[in-house]
Every structure is written in C-alpha cells, then in structure tokens.
Tab-separated table of C-alpha atoms in Angstrom:
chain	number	residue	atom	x	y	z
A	1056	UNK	CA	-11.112	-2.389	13.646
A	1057	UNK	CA	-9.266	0.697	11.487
A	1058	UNK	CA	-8.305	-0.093	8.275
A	1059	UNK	CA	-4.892	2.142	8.732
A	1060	UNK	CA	-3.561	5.221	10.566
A	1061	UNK	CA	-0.882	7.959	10.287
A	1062	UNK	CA	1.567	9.207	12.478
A	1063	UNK	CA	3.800	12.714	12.364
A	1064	UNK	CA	7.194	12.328	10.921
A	1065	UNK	CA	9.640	14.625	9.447
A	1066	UNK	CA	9.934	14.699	5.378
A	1067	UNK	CA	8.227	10.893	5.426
A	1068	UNK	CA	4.981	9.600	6.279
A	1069	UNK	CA	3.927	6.480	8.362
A	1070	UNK	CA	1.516	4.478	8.876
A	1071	UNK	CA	-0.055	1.506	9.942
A	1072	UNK	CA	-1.986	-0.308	8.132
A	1073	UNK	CA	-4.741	-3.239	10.115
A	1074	UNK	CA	-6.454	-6.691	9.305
A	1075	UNK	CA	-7.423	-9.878	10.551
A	1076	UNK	CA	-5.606	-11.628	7.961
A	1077	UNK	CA	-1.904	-10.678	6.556
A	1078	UNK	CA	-3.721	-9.823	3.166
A	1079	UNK	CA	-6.529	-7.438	4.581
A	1080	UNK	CA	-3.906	-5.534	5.845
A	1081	UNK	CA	-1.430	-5.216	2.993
A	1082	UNK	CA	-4.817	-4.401	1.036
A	1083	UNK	CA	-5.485	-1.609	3.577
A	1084	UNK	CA	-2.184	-0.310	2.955
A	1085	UNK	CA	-2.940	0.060	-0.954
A	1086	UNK	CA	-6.172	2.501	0.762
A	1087	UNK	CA	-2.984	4.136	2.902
A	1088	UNK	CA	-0.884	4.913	0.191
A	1089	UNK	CA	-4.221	6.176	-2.282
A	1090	UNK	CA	-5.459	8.159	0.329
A	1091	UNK	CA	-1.985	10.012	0.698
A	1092	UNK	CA	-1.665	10.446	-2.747
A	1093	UNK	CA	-5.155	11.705	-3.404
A	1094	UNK	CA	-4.581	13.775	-0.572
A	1095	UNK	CA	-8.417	11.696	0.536
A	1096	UNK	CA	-10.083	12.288	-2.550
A	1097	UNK	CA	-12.329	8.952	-3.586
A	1098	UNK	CA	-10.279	7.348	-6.875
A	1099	UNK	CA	-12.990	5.277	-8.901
A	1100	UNK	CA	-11.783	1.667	-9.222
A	1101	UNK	CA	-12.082	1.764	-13.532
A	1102	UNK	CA	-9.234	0.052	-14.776
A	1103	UNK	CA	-7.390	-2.921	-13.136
A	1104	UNK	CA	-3.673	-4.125	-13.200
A	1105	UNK	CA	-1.942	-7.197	-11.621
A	1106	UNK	CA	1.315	-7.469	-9.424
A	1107	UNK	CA	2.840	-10.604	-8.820
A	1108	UNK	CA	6.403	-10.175	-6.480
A	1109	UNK	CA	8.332	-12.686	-4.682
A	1110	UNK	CA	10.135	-11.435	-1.273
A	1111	UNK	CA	12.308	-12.855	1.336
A	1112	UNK	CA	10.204	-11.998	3.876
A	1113	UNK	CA	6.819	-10.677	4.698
A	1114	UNK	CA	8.998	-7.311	5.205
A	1115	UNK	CA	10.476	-7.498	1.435
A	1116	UNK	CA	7.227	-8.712	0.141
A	1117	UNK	CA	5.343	-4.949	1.756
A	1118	UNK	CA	8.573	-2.759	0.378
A	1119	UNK	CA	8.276	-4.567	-3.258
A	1120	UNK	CA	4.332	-4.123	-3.188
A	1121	UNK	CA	4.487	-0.901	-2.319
A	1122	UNK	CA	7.098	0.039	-4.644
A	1123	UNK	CA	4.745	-1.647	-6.917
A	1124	UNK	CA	2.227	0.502	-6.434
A	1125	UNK	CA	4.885	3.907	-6.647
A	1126	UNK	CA	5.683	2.259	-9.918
A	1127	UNK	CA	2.241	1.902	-11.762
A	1128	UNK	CA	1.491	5.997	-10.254
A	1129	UNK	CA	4.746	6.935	-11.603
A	1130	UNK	CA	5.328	4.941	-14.822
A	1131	UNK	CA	1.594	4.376	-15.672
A	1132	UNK	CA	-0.212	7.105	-14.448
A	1133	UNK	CA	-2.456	4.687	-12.470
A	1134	UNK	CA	-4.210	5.430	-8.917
A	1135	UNK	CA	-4.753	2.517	-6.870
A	1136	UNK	CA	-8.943	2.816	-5.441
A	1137	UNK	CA	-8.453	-0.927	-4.073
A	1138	UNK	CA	-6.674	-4.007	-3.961
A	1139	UNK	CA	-7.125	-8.076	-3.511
A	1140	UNK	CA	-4.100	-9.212	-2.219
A	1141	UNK	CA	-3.140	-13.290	-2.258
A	1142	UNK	CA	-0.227	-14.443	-0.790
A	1143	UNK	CA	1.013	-17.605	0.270
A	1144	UNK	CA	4.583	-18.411	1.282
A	1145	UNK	CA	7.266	-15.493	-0.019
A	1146	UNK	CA	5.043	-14.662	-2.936
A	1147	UNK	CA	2.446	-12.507	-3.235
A	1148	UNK	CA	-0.182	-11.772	-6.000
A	1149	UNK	CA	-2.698	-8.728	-6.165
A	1150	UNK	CA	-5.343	-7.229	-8.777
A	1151	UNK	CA	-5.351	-3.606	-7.924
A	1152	UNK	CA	-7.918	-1.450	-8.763
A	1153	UNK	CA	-8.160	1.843	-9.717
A	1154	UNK	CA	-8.210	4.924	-12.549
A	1155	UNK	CA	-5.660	7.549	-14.593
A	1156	UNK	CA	-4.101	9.453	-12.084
A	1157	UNK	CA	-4.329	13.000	-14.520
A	1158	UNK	CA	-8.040	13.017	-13.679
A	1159	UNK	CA	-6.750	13.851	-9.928
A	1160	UNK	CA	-5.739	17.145	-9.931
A	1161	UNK	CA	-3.164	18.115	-6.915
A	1162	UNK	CA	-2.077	14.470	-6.599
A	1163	UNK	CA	0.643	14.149	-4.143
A	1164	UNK	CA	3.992	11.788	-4.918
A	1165	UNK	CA	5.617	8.887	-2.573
A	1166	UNK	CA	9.164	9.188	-3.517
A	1167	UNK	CA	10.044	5.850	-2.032
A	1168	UNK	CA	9.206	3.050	0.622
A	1169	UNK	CA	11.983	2.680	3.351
A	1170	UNK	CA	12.614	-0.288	5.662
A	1171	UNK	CA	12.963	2.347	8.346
A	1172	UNK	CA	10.584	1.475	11.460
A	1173	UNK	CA	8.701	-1.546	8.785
A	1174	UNK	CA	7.474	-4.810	10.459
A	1175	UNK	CA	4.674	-6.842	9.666
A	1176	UNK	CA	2.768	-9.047	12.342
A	1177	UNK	CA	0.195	-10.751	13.967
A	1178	UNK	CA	-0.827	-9.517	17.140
A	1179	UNK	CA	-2.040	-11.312	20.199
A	1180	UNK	CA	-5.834	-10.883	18.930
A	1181	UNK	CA	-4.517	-13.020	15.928
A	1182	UNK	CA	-5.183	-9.953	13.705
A	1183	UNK	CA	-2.426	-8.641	11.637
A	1184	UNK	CA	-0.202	-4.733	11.699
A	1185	UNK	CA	1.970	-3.691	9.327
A	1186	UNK	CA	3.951	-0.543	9.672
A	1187	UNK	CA	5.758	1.574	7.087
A	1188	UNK	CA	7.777	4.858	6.483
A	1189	UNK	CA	7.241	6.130	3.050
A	1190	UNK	CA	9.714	9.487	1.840
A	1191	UNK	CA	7.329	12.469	0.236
C-alpha cells in the first residue's frame, strides 16, 4: 500500500495520503506535507512536540492538524520527520517528530490547508484515504 501521492494542481498541491487505520493515514500525511516542504530531503526526527485538537469532524480534525503542523514550521521553526497520531471520537492527539527547520536549506512553505476537494474515508478494503489541497 502507498503511504501518499500527489496530483497536478494550479498554485496548490494535493494529495492523498493512505492507511489501514484513520491514524496511519493522517500520520502519512505529516510524511506528505515534510516531504513537500523538504522538497524530499530526509528531516532527522531530533526533537519532539505534541498536538492535541478537537474537530467537528474527521474533515476539521485533518485541516486543524495540518494547520498544526504549518504552525510549528512557521512559528517554531520545526520540520515534522514523523508522527504518532491517536484519535478517538472528534479529538485527536499526536507526538510529532522531527528537527529545526534552518538546518534545511531551500525549504519550501504551505501557505495554508483548504477544505477544497478534502474528505477522509474508509474504503471498501476497510483501509482508510484522506485527500487534501494545500495553497504554496
């Protein structure tokens, strides 16, 4: 099974991210959104910081971790290498790994998640897809 993949789109990139439970996937969309910003360089996992967001929805819950993640790059200089993701009802918890972004040089920005073209679900297969537009 892929872990995530990226599709062509104008000013914005999406992707989708894969696994056989809803965490493994919104953990493979922390790799998505490192390996777009480290344009696929390998960020060492050194330091570690922990989000804890309550959503609406499984939708909300993917825009507020991801603008989680935006917010430590932005804010805190911090790359995310990797991520263990816990949720259970509308709340989700995650340790996210990863190191000082200014020892990437030519790191790439996400502006912002969008709702545009997002769902999260379990397929047939009973593994789960999630699907996101971010703005570069």
């Amino acid at each position: 099974m892929k872990k995530y993949e990226f599709f062509e789109h104008a000013s914005e990139i999406k992707f989708r991210a894969y696994g056989r439970t809803i965490e493994r996937a919104f953990e493979n969309t922390a790799l998505a959104i490192s390996d777009i910003l480290s344009r696929g360089d390998k960020v060492e996992p050194a330091g570690v910081k922990k989000i804890e967001i309550e959503g609406e929805n499984n939708e909300s819950l993917l825009y507020d971790f991801i603008d989680e993640l935006i917010y430590l790059l932005d804010a805190e200089h911090f790359i995310v290498a990797k991520a263990i993701v816990k949720i259970q009802g509308k709340k989700l918890e995650a340790k996210v790994f990863g190191d000082d972004a200014l020892k990437y040089p030519g790191m790439d920005s996400i502006k912002a998640a969008t709702y545009s073209e997002m769902h999260v679900k379990q397929n047939k297969d009973g593994n789960w897809e999630v699907q996101i537009v971010v703005d570069v």
